[in-house]
mmCIF file of C-alpha atoms and ligand atoms in Angstrom:
data_model
loop_
_atom_site.group_PDB
_atom_site.id
_atom_site.type_symbol
_atom_site.label_atom_id
_atom_site.label_comp_id
_atom_site.label_asym_id
_atom_site.label_seq_id
_atom_site.Cartn_x
_atom_site.Cartn_y
_atom_site.Cartn_z
ATOM 1 C CA UNK A 1 -13.337 130.814 -229.630
ATOM 2 C CA UNK A 2 -10.751 128.927 -231.667
ATOM 3 C CA UNK A 3 -12.072 125.896 -233.521
ATOM 4 C CA UNK A 4 -11.624 122.637 -231.653
ATOM 5 C CA UNK A 5 -9.745 120.913 -234.430
ATOM 6 C CA UNK A 6 -8.187 121.788 -237.774
ATOM 7 C CA UNK A 7 -7.690 118.517 -239.597
ATOM 8 C CA UNK A 8 -8.454 114.830 -239.289
ATOM 9 C CA UNK A 9 -5.345 114.030 -237.258
ATOM 10 C CA UNK A 10 -5.894 116.794 -234.790
ATOM 11 C CA UNK A 11 -9.553 115.765 -234.588
ATOM 12 C CA UNK A 12 -8.406 112.281 -233.596
ATOM 13 C CA UNK A 13 -5.977 113.724 -231.041
ATOM 14 C CA UNK A 14 -8.665 116.001 -229.655
ATOM 15 C CA UNK A 15 -10.991 113.036 -229.303
ATOM 16 C CA UNK A 16 -8.379 110.903 -227.557
ATOM 17 C CA UNK A 17 -7.593 113.688 -225.120
ATOM 18 C CA UNK A 18 -11.313 114.076 -224.414
ATOM 19 C CA UNK A 19 -11.759 110.343 -223.782
ATOM 20 C CA UNK A 20 -8.738 110.209 -221.465
ATOM 21 C CA UNK A 21 -9.810 113.331 -219.599
ATOM 22 C CA UNK A 22 -13.512 112.635 -219.106
ATOM 23 C CA UNK A 23 -14.328 108.927 -219.462
ATOM 24 C CA UNK A 24 -13.896 108.197 -215.737
ATOM 25 C CA UNK A 25 -16.101 111.108 -214.656
ATOM 26 C CA UNK A 26 -18.637 110.241 -217.306
ATOM 27 C CA UNK A 27 -18.700 106.610 -216.186
ATOM 28 C CA UNK A 28 -19.408 107.666 -212.598
ATOM 29 C CA UNK A 29 -22.155 109.959 -213.807
ATOM 30 C CA UNK A 30 -23.624 107.135 -215.918
ATOM 31 C CA UNK A 31 -23.421 104.761 -212.983
ATOM 32 C CA UNK A 32 -25.464 107.078 -210.784
ATOM 33 C CA UNK A 33 -27.956 107.546 -213.577
ATOM 34 C CA UNK A 34 -28.622 103.838 -214.150
ATOM 35 C CA UNK A 35 -27.093 102.277 -210.999
ATOM 36 C CA UNK A 36 -25.663 99.397 -212.980
ATOM 37 C CA UNK A 37 -22.014 98.898 -213.876
ATOM 38 C CA UNK A 38 -22.487 97.074 -217.177
ATOM 39 C CA UNK A 39 -25.112 99.508 -218.424
ATOM 40 C CA UNK A 40 -23.038 102.465 -217.295
ATOM 41 C CA UNK A 41 -20.101 101.215 -219.384
ATOM 42 C CA UNK A 42 -22.416 100.747 -222.298
ATOM 43 C CA UNK A 43 -23.842 104.250 -221.938
ATOM 44 C CA UNK A 44 -20.356 105.769 -221.826
ATOM 45 C CA UNK A 45 -19.311 103.798 -224.944
ATOM 46 C CA UNK A 46 -22.386 104.996 -226.830
ATOM 47 C CA UNK A 47 -21.912 108.552 -225.621
ATOM 48 C CA UNK A 48 -18.331 108.749 -226.850
ATOM 49 C CA UNK A 49 -19.243 107.142 -230.182
ATOM 50 C CA UNK A 50 -21.914 109.772 -230.656
ATOM 51 C CA UNK A 51 -19.487 112.453 -229.526
ATOM 52 C CA UNK A 52 -17.009 111.309 -232.161
ATOM 53 C CA UNK A 53 -19.630 111.492 -234.883
ATOM 54 C CA UNK A 54 -20.696 114.960 -233.760
ATOM 55 C CA UNK A 55 -17.342 116.359 -232.701
ATOM 56 C CA UNK A 56 -17.757 119.221 -235.169
ATOM 57 C CA UNK A 57 -20.670 120.465 -233.071
ATOM 58 C CA UNK A 58 -18.354 121.058 -230.103
ATOM 59 C CA UNK A 59 -17.038 124.574 -230.631
ATOM 60 C CA UNK A 60 -15.143 124.972 -227.383
ATOM 61 C CA UNK A 61 -13.097 122.202 -225.777
ATOM 62 C CA UNK A 62 -13.771 123.816 -222.390
ATOM 63 C CA UNK A 63 -17.415 122.813 -222.733
ATOM 64 C CA UNK A 64 -16.655 119.144 -223.432
ATOM 65 C CA UNK A 65 -17.806 117.829 -220.071
ATOM 66 C CA UNK A 66 -21.314 119.364 -219.950
ATOM 67 C CA UNK A 67 -21.661 118.516 -223.645
ATOM 68 C CA UNK A 68 -20.823 114.850 -222.975
ATOM 69 C CA UNK A 69 -23.193 114.797 -220.015
ATOM 70 C CA UNK A 70 -25.956 116.119 -222.238
ATOM 71 C CA UNK A 71 -25.325 113.387 -224.826
ATOM 72 C CA UNK A 72 -25.250 110.739 -222.129
ATOM 73 C CA UNK A 73 -28.489 111.933 -220.557
ATOM 74 C CA UNK A 74 -30.195 111.862 -223.954
ATOM 75 C CA UNK A 75 -28.859 108.364 -224.601
ATOM 76 C CA UNK A 76 -30.082 107.233 -221.201
ATOM 77 C CA UNK A 77 -33.513 108.779 -221.696
ATOM 78 C CA UNK A 78 -33.784 107.118 -225.093
ATOM 79 C CA UNK A 79 -33.194 103.709 -223.546
ATOM 80 C CA UNK A 80 -35.125 103.970 -220.344
ATOM 81 C CA UNK A 81 -38.590 104.923 -219.453
ATOM 82 C CA UNK A 82 -38.589 108.038 -217.395
ATOM 83 C CA UNK A 83 -40.685 107.790 -214.293
ATOM 84 C CA UNK A 84 -41.443 111.387 -213.497
ATOM 85 C CA UNK A 85 -43.734 110.739 -210.585
ATOM 86 C CA UNK A 86 -42.858 110.192 -207.015
ATOM 87 C CA UNK A 87 -45.279 108.765 -204.495
ATOM 88 C CA UNK A 88 -43.972 110.232 -201.262
ATOM 89 C CA UNK A 89 -43.114 113.900 -201.106
ATOM 90 C CA UNK A 90 -41.319 115.165 -198.040
ATOM 91 C CA UNK A 91 -42.067 118.662 -196.855
ATOM 92 C CA UNK A 92 -39.465 121.326 -197.277
ATOM 93 C CA UNK A 93 -38.511 121.853 -193.678
ATOM 94 C CA UNK A 94 -34.842 122.296 -192.978
ATOM 95 C CA UNK A 95 -33.724 119.591 -190.553
ATOM 96 C CA UNK A 96 -33.025 120.672 -187.000
ATOM 97 C CA UNK A 97 -29.403 120.600 -185.959
ATOM 98 C CA UNK A 98 -30.045 117.424 -183.990
ATOM 99 C CA UNK A 99 -31.669 115.685 -186.971
ATOM 100 C CA UNK A 100 -28.605 116.239 -189.065
ATOM 101 C CA UNK A 101 -26.688 113.024 -189.638
ATOM 102 C CA UNK A 102 -23.452 113.461 -187.776
ATOM 103 C CA UNK A 103 -20.334 111.682 -189.130
ATOM 104 C CA UNK A 104 -20.805 108.879 -186.597
ATOM 105 C CA UNK A 105 -24.439 108.394 -187.480
ATOM 106 C CA UNK A 106 -24.248 108.740 -191.245
ATOM 107 C CA UNK A 107 -21.528 106.090 -191.338
ATOM 108 C CA UNK A 108 -18.992 105.521 -194.063
ATOM 109 C CA UNK A 109 -19.148 106.037 -197.813
ATOM 110 C CA UNK A 110 -20.802 102.637 -198.325
ATOM 111 C CA UNK A 111 -23.830 103.726 -196.322
ATOM 112 C CA UNK A 112 -24.109 107.009 -198.179
ATOM 113 C CA UNK A 113 -23.786 104.965 -201.391
ATOM 114 C CA UNK A 114 -26.679 102.712 -200.307
ATOM 115 C CA UNK A 115 -28.789 105.751 -199.569
ATOM 116 C CA UNK A 116 -27.893 107.236 -202.972
ATOM 117 C CA UNK A 117 -29.038 103.996 -204.630
ATOM 118 C CA UNK A 118 -32.473 104.457 -203.067
ATOM 119 C CA UNK A 119 -32.812 108.078 -204.082
ATOM 120 C CA UNK A 120 -35.500 108.659 -206.751
ATOM 121 C CA UNK A 121 -34.140 109.442 -210.194
ATOM 122 C CA UNK A 122 -35.426 113.033 -210.214
ATOM 123 C CA UNK A 123 -33.190 113.769 -207.210
ATOM 124 C CA UNK A 124 -30.276 111.510 -208.107
ATOM 125 C CA UNK A 125 -29.811 112.998 -211.558
ATOM 126 C CA UNK A 126 -29.428 116.695 -210.634
ATOM 127 C CA UNK A 127 -27.305 115.692 -207.658
ATOM 128 C CA UNK A 128 -24.950 113.737 -209.936
ATOM 129 C CA UNK A 129 -24.835 116.672 -212.340
ATOM 130 C CA UNK A 130 -23.872 118.981 -209.495
ATOM 131 C CA UNK A 131 -21.498 116.766 -207.491
ATOM 132 C CA UNK A 132 -19.846 114.813 -210.319
ATOM 133 C CA UNK A 133 -20.427 117.155 -213.235
ATOM 134 C CA UNK A 134 -19.499 120.284 -211.319
ATOM 135 C CA UNK A 135 -22.501 122.026 -212.882
ATOM 136 C CA UNK A 136 -24.156 125.081 -211.346
ATOM 137 C CA UNK A 137 -27.913 125.313 -210.749
ATOM 138 C CA UNK A 138 -28.255 127.473 -213.850
ATOM 139 C CA UNK A 139 -26.331 124.978 -215.982
ATOM 140 C CA UNK A 140 -28.429 122.074 -214.684
ATOM 141 C CA UNK A 141 -31.577 124.109 -215.298
ATOM 142 C CA UNK A 142 -30.511 124.787 -218.895
ATOM 143 C CA UNK A 143 -29.588 121.143 -219.510
ATOM 144 C CA UNK A 144 -32.818 119.755 -218.031
ATOM 145 C CA UNK A 145 -35.072 122.489 -219.425
ATOM 146 C CA UNK A 146 -36.290 123.597 -216.025
ATOM 147 C CA UNK A 147 -36.354 126.826 -214.054
ATOM 148 C CA UNK A 148 -33.289 127.369 -211.822
ATOM 149 C CA UNK A 149 -35.636 127.633 -208.839
ATOM 150 C CA UNK A 150 -37.018 124.164 -209.538
ATOM 151 C CA UNK A 151 -33.485 122.768 -209.709
ATOM 152 C CA UNK A 152 -32.611 124.438 -206.391
ATOM 153 C CA UNK A 153 -35.631 122.732 -204.833
ATOM 154 C CA UNK A 154 -34.653 119.332 -206.271
ATOM 155 C CA UNK A 155 -31.105 119.636 -204.969
ATOM 156 C CA UNK A 156 -32.371 120.722 -201.565
ATOM 157 C CA UNK A 157 -34.807 117.817 -201.420
ATOM 158 C CA UNK A 158 -32.188 115.387 -202.702
ATOM 159 C CA UNK A 159 -29.976 116.062 -199.683
ATOM 160 C CA UNK A 160 -32.952 116.176 -197.350
ATOM 161 C CA UNK A 161 -34.057 112.752 -198.605
ATOM 162 C CA UNK A 162 -30.528 111.371 -198.330
ATOM 163 C CA UNK A 163 -30.280 112.495 -194.758
ATOM 164 C CA UNK A 164 -33.618 110.998 -193.874
ATOM 165 C CA UNK A 165 -32.543 107.705 -195.494
ATOM 166 C CA UNK A 166 -29.312 107.730 -193.515
ATOM 167 C CA UNK A 167 -31.105 108.740 -190.332
ATOM 168 C CA UNK A 168 -33.625 105.942 -190.868
ATOM 169 C CA UNK A 169 -30.865 103.402 -191.231
ATOM 170 C CA UNK A 170 -29.138 104.603 -188.096
ATOM 171 C CA UNK A 171 -32.413 104.477 -186.202
ATOM 172 C CA UNK A 172 -33.106 100.962 -187.463
ATOM 173 C CA UNK A 173 -29.728 99.825 -186.184
ATOM 174 C CA UNK A 174 -30.420 101.380 -182.825
ATOM 175 C CA UNK A 175 -27.621 103.898 -183.230
ATOM 176 C CA UNK A 176 -29.806 106.802 -182.263
ATOM 177 C CA UNK B 1 -30.234 136.796 -195.546
ATOM 178 C CA UNK B 2 -31.783 135.052 -192.551
ATOM 179 C CA UNK B 3 -30.947 131.676 -191.045
ATOM 180 C CA UNK B 4 -33.691 129.821 -192.924
ATOM 181 C CA UNK B 5 -32.649 131.249 -196.297
ATOM 182 C CA UNK B 6 -29.056 130.440 -195.476
ATOM 183 C CA UNK B 7 -29.813 126.793 -194.715
ATOM 184 C CA UNK B 8 -32.081 126.307 -197.706
ATOM 185 C CA UNK B 9 -29.516 127.700 -200.096
ATOM 186 C CA UNK B 10 -26.691 125.785 -198.472
ATOM 187 C CA UNK B 11 -28.514 122.476 -198.786
ATOM 188 C CA UNK B 12 -29.039 123.128 -202.480
ATOM 189 C CA UNK B 13 -25.521 124.447 -203.123
ATOM 190 C CA UNK B 14 -23.178 123.423 -200.314
ATOM 191 C CA UNK B 15 -20.076 124.571 -202.194
ATOM 192 C CA UNK B 16 -21.507 127.972 -203.087
ATOM 193 C CA UNK B 17 -19.288 131.065 -202.850
ATOM 194 C CA UNK B 18 -22.239 133.443 -202.872
ATOM 195 C CA UNK B 19 -21.002 136.542 -200.930
ATOM 196 C CA UNK B 20 -24.351 136.935 -199.134
ATOM 197 C CA UNK B 21 -24.176 133.351 -197.971
ATOM 198 C CA UNK B 22 -20.621 133.700 -196.728
ATOM 199 C CA UNK B 23 -21.462 137.005 -195.011
ATOM 200 C CA UNK B 24 -24.236 135.350 -192.979
ATOM 201 C CA UNK B 25 -21.904 132.495 -192.071
ATOM 202 C CA UNK B 26 -19.451 135.011 -190.610
ATOM 203 C CA UNK B 27 -22.029 136.773 -188.463
ATOM 204 C CA UNK B 28 -24.071 133.775 -187.214
ATOM 205 C CA UNK B 29 -22.306 131.106 -185.091
ATOM 206 C CA UNK B 30 -25.198 128.620 -185.367
ATOM 207 C CA UNK B 31 -25.140 128.798 -189.155
ATOM 208 C CA UNK B 32 -21.367 128.554 -189.153
ATOM 209 C CA UNK B 33 -21.689 125.206 -187.357
ATOM 210 C CA UNK B 34 -24.391 124.173 -189.834
ATOM 211 C CA UNK B 35 -22.070 125.166 -192.675
ATOM 212 C CA UNK B 36 -19.264 122.979 -191.280
ATOM 213 C CA UNK B 37 -21.560 119.954 -190.960
ATOM 214 C CA UNK B 38 -22.813 120.546 -194.485
ATOM 215 C CA UNK B 39 -19.252 120.581 -195.815
ATOM 216 C CA UNK B 40 -18.536 117.339 -193.996
ATOM 217 C CA UNK B 41 -21.649 115.703 -195.393
ATOM 218 C CA UNK B 42 -20.718 116.923 -198.870
ATOM 219 C CA UNK B 43 -17.235 115.389 -198.496
ATOM 220 C CA UNK B 44 -18.886 112.084 -197.670
ATOM 221 C CA UNK B 45 -21.271 112.412 -200.592
ATOM 222 C CA UNK B 46 -18.413 113.063 -203.014
ATOM 223 C CA UNK B 47 -16.557 110.090 -201.616
ATOM 224 C CA UNK B 48 -19.641 107.876 -201.962
ATOM 225 C CA UNK B 49 -20.274 108.916 -205.552
ATOM 226 C CA UNK B 50 -16.663 108.339 -206.502
ATOM 227 C CA UNK B 51 -17.340 104.731 -207.540
ATOM 228 C CA UNK B 52 -14.458 102.687 -209.001
ATOM 229 C CA UNK B 53 -14.083 102.972 -212.762
ATOM 230 C CA UNK B 54 -13.577 99.715 -214.726
ATOM 231 C CA UNK B 55 -9.947 99.237 -215.730
ATOM 232 C CA UNK B 56 -9.121 100.022 -219.350
ATOM 233 C CA UNK B 57 -12.354 101.941 -219.979
ATOM 234 C CA UNK B 58 -10.709 104.736 -221.983
ATOM 235 C CA UNK B 59 -8.813 102.226 -224.139
ATOM 236 C CA UNK B 60 -11.992 100.301 -224.885
ATOM 237 C CA UNK B 61 -13.770 103.506 -225.882
ATOM 238 C CA UNK B 62 -10.947 104.447 -228.239
ATOM 239 C CA UNK B 63 -10.937 100.932 -229.678
ATOM 240 C CA UNK B 64 -14.692 101.083 -230.237
ATOM 241 C CA UNK B 65 -14.302 104.369 -232.082
ATOM 242 C CA UNK B 66 -11.529 102.969 -234.287
ATOM 243 C CA UNK B 67 -13.600 99.838 -234.986
ATOM 244 C CA UNK B 68 -16.675 101.918 -235.686
ATOM 245 C CA UNK B 69 -14.812 104.120 -238.155
ATOM 246 C CA UNK B 70 -13.591 101.013 -239.990
ATOM 247 C CA UNK B 71 -17.022 99.399 -239.882
ATOM 248 C CA UNK B 72 -18.657 102.499 -241.307
ATOM 249 C CA UNK B 73 -16.227 102.441 -244.189
ATOM 250 C CA UNK B 74 -17.126 98.809 -244.777
ATOM 251 C CA UNK B 75 -20.856 99.458 -244.573
ATOM 252 C CA UNK B 76 -20.475 102.250 -247.076
ATOM 253 C CA UNK B 77 -18.602 99.915 -249.403
ATOM 254 C CA UNK B 78 -21.117 97.144 -248.815
ATOM 255 C CA UNK B 79 -23.878 99.653 -249.536
ATOM 256 C CA UNK B 80 -22.424 100.202 -252.986
ATOM 257 C CA UNK B 81 -22.121 96.472 -253.486
ATOM 258 C CA UNK B 82 -25.778 96.098 -252.565
ATOM 259 C CA UNK B 83 -26.744 98.701 -255.135
ATOM 260 C CA UNK B 84 -24.621 96.940 -257.710
ATOM 261 C CA UNK B 85 -26.141 93.590 -256.751
ATOM 262 C CA UNK B 86 -29.691 94.876 -256.903
ATOM 263 C CA UNK B 87 -29.031 96.105 -260.414
ATOM 264 C CA UNK B 88 -27.725 92.657 -261.278
ATOM 265 C CA UNK B 89 -30.812 91.101 -259.697
ATOM 266 C CA UNK B 90 -33.091 93.425 -261.621
ATOM 267 C CA UNK B 91 -31.283 92.425 -264.780
ATOM 268 C CA UNK B 92 -30.737 88.726 -264.117
ATOM 269 C CA UNK B 93 -33.461 87.897 -261.583
ATOM 270 C CA UNK B 94 -30.989 86.257 -259.188
ATOM 271 C CA UNK B 95 -32.939 87.024 -256.025
ATOM 272 C CA UNK B 96 -32.427 83.625 -254.410
ATOM 273 C CA UNK B 97 -28.672 83.814 -254.749
ATOM 274 C CA UNK B 98 -28.541 87.283 -253.248
ATOM 275 C CA UNK B 99 -30.744 86.363 -250.338
ATOM 276 C CA UNK B 100 -28.632 83.314 -249.597
ATOM 277 C CA UNK B 101 -25.467 85.358 -249.577
ATOM 278 C CA UNK B 102 -27.063 87.699 -247.055
ATOM 279 C CA UNK B 103 -28.529 85.011 -244.818
ATOM 280 C CA UNK B 104 -25.219 83.230 -244.508
ATOM 281 C CA UNK B 105 -23.570 86.328 -243.169
ATOM 282 C CA UNK B 106 -26.056 86.990 -240.380
ATOM 283 C CA UNK B 107 -24.801 84.395 -237.848
ATOM 284 C CA UNK B 108 -21.274 85.657 -238.500
ATOM 285 C CA UNK B 109 -22.344 89.227 -237.809
ATOM 286 C CA UNK B 110 -24.376 88.198 -234.754
ATOM 287 C CA UNK B 111 -21.473 86.297 -233.168
ATOM 288 C CA UNK B 112 -19.064 89.110 -234.026
ATOM 289 C CA UNK B 113 -21.384 91.541 -232.255
ATOM 290 C CA UNK B 114 -21.281 89.620 -228.956
ATOM 291 C CA UNK B 115 -17.939 90.685 -227.410
ATOM 292 C CA UNK B 116 -18.975 94.340 -227.393
ATOM 293 C CA UNK B 117 -21.771 93.702 -224.914
ATOM 294 C CA UNK B 118 -20.523 90.573 -223.212
ATOM 295 C CA UNK B 119 -20.936 92.259 -219.824
ATOM 296 C CA UNK B 120 -24.698 92.387 -220.438
ATOM 297 C CA UNK B 121 -24.765 88.619 -219.926
ATOM 298 C CA UNK B 122 -23.829 89.088 -216.290
ATOM 299 C CA UNK B 123 -26.991 91.067 -215.520
ATOM 300 C CA UNK B 124 -29.476 89.095 -213.465
ATOM 301 C CA UNK B 125 -32.140 91.592 -212.441
ATOM 302 C CA UNK B 126 -35.294 91.561 -214.572
ATOM 303 C CA UNK B 127 -36.147 94.868 -216.223
ATOM 304 C CA UNK B 128 -39.763 96.081 -216.553
ATOM 305 C CA UNK B 129 -41.760 94.851 -219.570
ATOM 306 C CA UNK B 130 -42.379 98.464 -220.552
ATOM 307 C CA UNK B 131 -38.665 98.959 -221.114
ATOM 308 C CA UNK B 132 -38.547 95.952 -223.446
ATOM 309 C CA UNK B 133 -41.632 97.089 -225.359
ATOM 310 C CA UNK B 134 -40.138 100.538 -225.719
ATOM 311 C CA UNK B 135 -36.839 99.137 -226.975
ATOM 312 C CA UNK B 136 -38.661 97.301 -229.752
ATOM 313 C CA UNK B 137 -40.909 100.284 -230.487
ATOM 314 C CA UNK B 138 -37.820 102.402 -231.111
ATOM 315 C CA UNK B 139 -36.906 100.013 -233.888
ATOM 316 C CA UNK B 140 -40.435 100.125 -235.297
ATOM 317 C CA UNK B 141 -41.717 96.835 -233.883
ATOM 318 C CA UNK B 142 -44.958 96.795 -231.929
ATOM 319 C CA UNK B 143 -45.150 93.828 -229.614
ATOM 320 C CA UNK B 144 -48.281 91.707 -230.010
ATOM 321 C CA UNK B 145 -47.927 89.310 -227.112
ATOM 322 C CA UNK B 146 -46.712 89.185 -223.530
ATOM 323 C CA UNK B 147 -42.981 89.689 -222.912
ATOM 324 C CA UNK B 148 -40.853 86.648 -222.090
ATOM 325 C CA UNK B 149 -40.095 86.090 -218.434
ATOM 326 C CA UNK B 150 -36.964 87.557 -216.919
ATOM 327 C CA UNK B 151 -35.571 89.870 -219.589
ATOM 328 C CA UNK B 152 -32.410 91.456 -218.181
ATOM 329 C CA UNK B 153 -31.177 93.708 -220.963
ATOM 330 C CA UNK B 154 -32.439 95.672 -223.953
ATOM 331 C CA UNK B 155 -30.451 97.880 -226.298
ATOM 332 C CA UNK B 156 -30.732 99.182 -229.827
ATOM 333 C CA UNK B 157 -27.703 98.020 -231.742
ATOM 334 C CA UNK B 158 -26.094 98.018 -235.112
ATOM 335 C CA UNK B 159 -25.363 94.429 -236.121
ATOM 336 C CA UNK B 160 -23.288 94.689 -239.265
ATOM 337 C CA UNK B 161 -25.446 96.745 -241.599
ATOM 338 C CA UNK B 162 -28.665 95.959 -239.692
ATOM 339 C CA UNK B 163 -30.363 98.050 -237.053
ATOM 340 C CA UNK B 164 -31.317 95.515 -234.411
ATOM 341 C CA UNK B 165 -32.894 95.248 -230.983
ATOM 342 C CA UNK B 166 -30.477 93.379 -228.710
ATOM 343 C CA UNK B 167 -32.109 91.653 -225.751
ATOM 344 C CA UNK B 168 -30.952 89.173 -223.136
ATOM 345 C CA UNK B 169 -33.241 86.943 -221.105
ATOM 346 C CA UNK B 170 -32.534 84.345 -218.451
ATOM 347 C CA UNK B 171 -33.690 80.810 -219.190
ATOM 348 C CA UNK B 172 -33.061 78.317 -216.389
ATOM 349 C CA UNK B 173 -30.622 80.825 -214.941
ATOM 350 C CA UNK B 174 -28.589 81.047 -218.156
ATOM 351 C CA UNK B 175 -28.399 84.160 -220.336
ATOM 352 C CA UNK B 176 -29.759 83.792 -223.870
ATOM 353 C CA UNK B 177 -29.236 86.611 -226.356
ATOM 354 C CA UNK B 178 -31.812 87.551 -228.969
ATOM 355 C CA UNK B 179 -31.308 89.989 -231.843
ATOM 356 C CA UNK B 180 -34.319 91.102 -233.812
ATOM 357 C CA UNK B 181 -33.979 93.093 -236.980
ATOM 358 C CA UNK B 182 -36.372 94.154 -239.694
ATOM 359 C CA UNK B 183 -36.290 92.329 -243.003
ATOM 360 C CA UNK B 184 -36.700 88.648 -243.789
ATOM 361 C CA UNK B 185 -33.302 87.130 -244.450
ATOM 362 C CA UNK B 186 -34.220 83.479 -244.452
ATOM 363 C CA UNK B 187 -37.300 81.442 -245.392
ATOM 364 C CA UNK B 188 -36.929 78.750 -242.760
ATOM 365 C CA UNK B 189 -35.156 78.484 -239.395
ATOM 366 C CA UNK B 190 -31.446 77.809 -239.716
ATOM 367 C CA UNK B 191 -29.172 76.572 -236.950
ATOM 368 C CA UNK B 192 -25.599 77.637 -236.500
ATOM 369 C CA UNK B 193 -22.658 77.021 -234.205
ATOM 370 C CA UNK B 194 -19.531 79.138 -234.316
ATOM 371 C CA UNK B 195 -16.956 80.703 -232.017
ATOM 372 C CA UNK B 196 -18.388 78.993 -228.925
ATOM 373 C CA UNK B 197 -21.927 80.220 -229.673
ATOM 374 C CA UNK B 198 -24.868 78.097 -230.717
ATOM 375 C CA UNK B 199 -27.961 79.650 -232.117
ATOM 376 C CA UNK B 200 -30.559 79.866 -234.800
ATOM 377 C CA UNK B 201 -31.830 82.350 -237.294
ATOM 378 C CA UNK B 202 -35.604 82.467 -237.609
ATOM 379 C CA UNK B 203 -37.925 84.390 -239.946
ATOM 380 C CA UNK B 204 -40.437 86.078 -237.680
ATOM 381 C CA UNK B 205 -43.202 88.461 -238.602
ATOM 382 C CA UNK B 206 -41.620 91.022 -240.962
ATOM 383 C CA UNK B 207 -38.155 90.524 -239.560
ATOM 384 C CA UNK B 208 -35.508 88.050 -238.550
ATOM 385 C CA UNK B 209 -34.840 86.780 -235.071
ATOM 386 C CA UNK B 210 -31.452 85.413 -234.056
ATOM 387 C CA UNK B 211 -31.250 83.633 -230.687
ATOM 388 C CA UNK B 212 -27.854 82.537 -229.435
ATOM 389 C CA UNK B 213 -26.143 81.457 -226.259
ATOM 390 C CA UNK B 214 -22.759 80.285 -225.108
ATOM 391 C CA UNK B 215 -23.422 77.252 -222.937
ATOM 392 C CA UNK B 216 -27.170 76.926 -223.028
ATOM 393 C CA UNK B 217 -28.972 73.689 -223.869
ATOM 394 C CA UNK B 218 -31.052 73.353 -227.066
ATOM 395 C CA UNK B 219 -34.017 73.379 -224.712
ATOM 396 C CA UNK B 220 -33.042 76.834 -223.443
ATOM 397 C CA UNK B 221 -32.786 78.089 -227.040
ATOM 398 C CA UNK B 222 -36.238 76.564 -227.712
ATOM 399 C CA UNK B 223 -37.694 78.354 -224.729
ATOM 400 C CA UNK B 224 -36.090 81.674 -225.650
ATOM 401 C CA UNK B 225 -37.282 81.340 -229.244
ATOM 402 C CA UNK B 226 -40.819 80.501 -228.124
ATOM 403 C CA UNK B 227 -40.830 83.448 -225.715
ATOM 404 C CA UNK B 228 -39.780 85.999 -228.329
ATOM 405 C CA UNK B 229 -42.099 84.454 -230.934
ATOM 406 C CA UNK B 230 -45.008 84.939 -228.576
ATOM 407 C CA UNK B 231 -43.953 88.510 -227.743
ATOM 408 C CA UNK B 232 -43.333 89.648 -231.330
ATOM 409 C CA UNK B 233 -46.016 87.670 -233.147
ATOM 410 C CA UNK B 234 -48.626 87.443 -230.399
ATOM 411 C CA UNK B 235 -50.669 84.409 -229.431
ATOM 412 C CA UNK B 236 -51.643 82.523 -232.590
ATOM 413 C CA UNK B 237 -49.611 84.920 -234.703
ATOM 414 C CA UNK B 238 -49.193 84.511 -238.433
ATOM 415 C CA UNK B 239 -46.063 82.385 -238.117
ATOM 416 C CA UNK B 240 -47.847 79.869 -235.897
ATOM 417 C CA UNK B 241 -50.985 79.599 -237.997
ATOM 418 C CA UNK B 242 -49.010 79.274 -241.208
ATOM 419 C CA UNK B 243 -47.090 76.218 -239.989
HETATM 420 ZN ZN1 LIG C 301 -27.907 132.012 -189.177
HETATM 421 ZN ZN1 LIG C 302 -25.886 94.800 -229.140
#
């Protein structure tokens, strides 16, 4: 792999290009991690400052996005207590065709957003890494120091939980 | 691959191009319908997660980096000055003068630090006490008393050359900022007012507490100060008994 930058000026240019290319995606990822706009901005600021200080550690510009996500997750974990327990555990049954939230029942993006807000962190985080970060199960597993099988289960349960949240809402509104 | 395996894998990786997965989709009409619904749900999920990004975010990040680079240069220079000054102090014994020079700069640094996190003032939801305790613990301060009511923000920050804990609490519905940093920089509380901020600098425990607010009453500053005093020093802490 060619080095990411050769001199100070090209390091600055490299950094600017990285900020312009990834700050929006990183902000969205941060938002879904902390569910707060102000804190998400703060996390992204801190992440890019740290990235600047450690830019020499990034050997391949292609890997910038997962690298930034890793820094951001570390920054987030440093600031917030991780609650690694979950009181209610759904079973792993695949929903029947009829239980699946149809477009009409799952509603618009705002409803899915509400459901996402209620999703426990352990499901929300890998889901954000997959959907926003474009990371594969193996990449998420490596980044979170878990087995790929465990990540598969989390992603499966994340969607299962989302659908049950959306189904519950629809039921509550008498849409079922 | 059977139908159950297909659906499990699809719910974990809806956008997968796994040949086995796609092969089952082609040969099983029920799973093909399931696949279509999954894609639709995934479209909705992507749309939902695509939250609006604050305008000018990239520019602010680049500005912060430029400012940080400059600040680091300054801190490095100031570091040398401090070494030079400490030699002077060792030679001449001018500790009081040096301490005064430092204490006068703290309100300036505190007020200058505010714009960077001005959005934190808009937060209204209280965060758990454990998060506040942890924020202080990261900066080496163990809390001795109960946390103030309604803390909305905690962050570890660099305030000028000082590593500080930056907290915001709501007093009578108004945000009051507190910065706590190790090292005594003043012997007695000092009040300041600058750039639209009023506040005070207070020696507390082994460190210095700065409380400041934009439009808060002196009473709100009193309450915030008392709250953080209680949290950092504990009930009947050294600073209370020594008065
Ligand atoms: Zn099938
Ligand atoms: Zn701060």
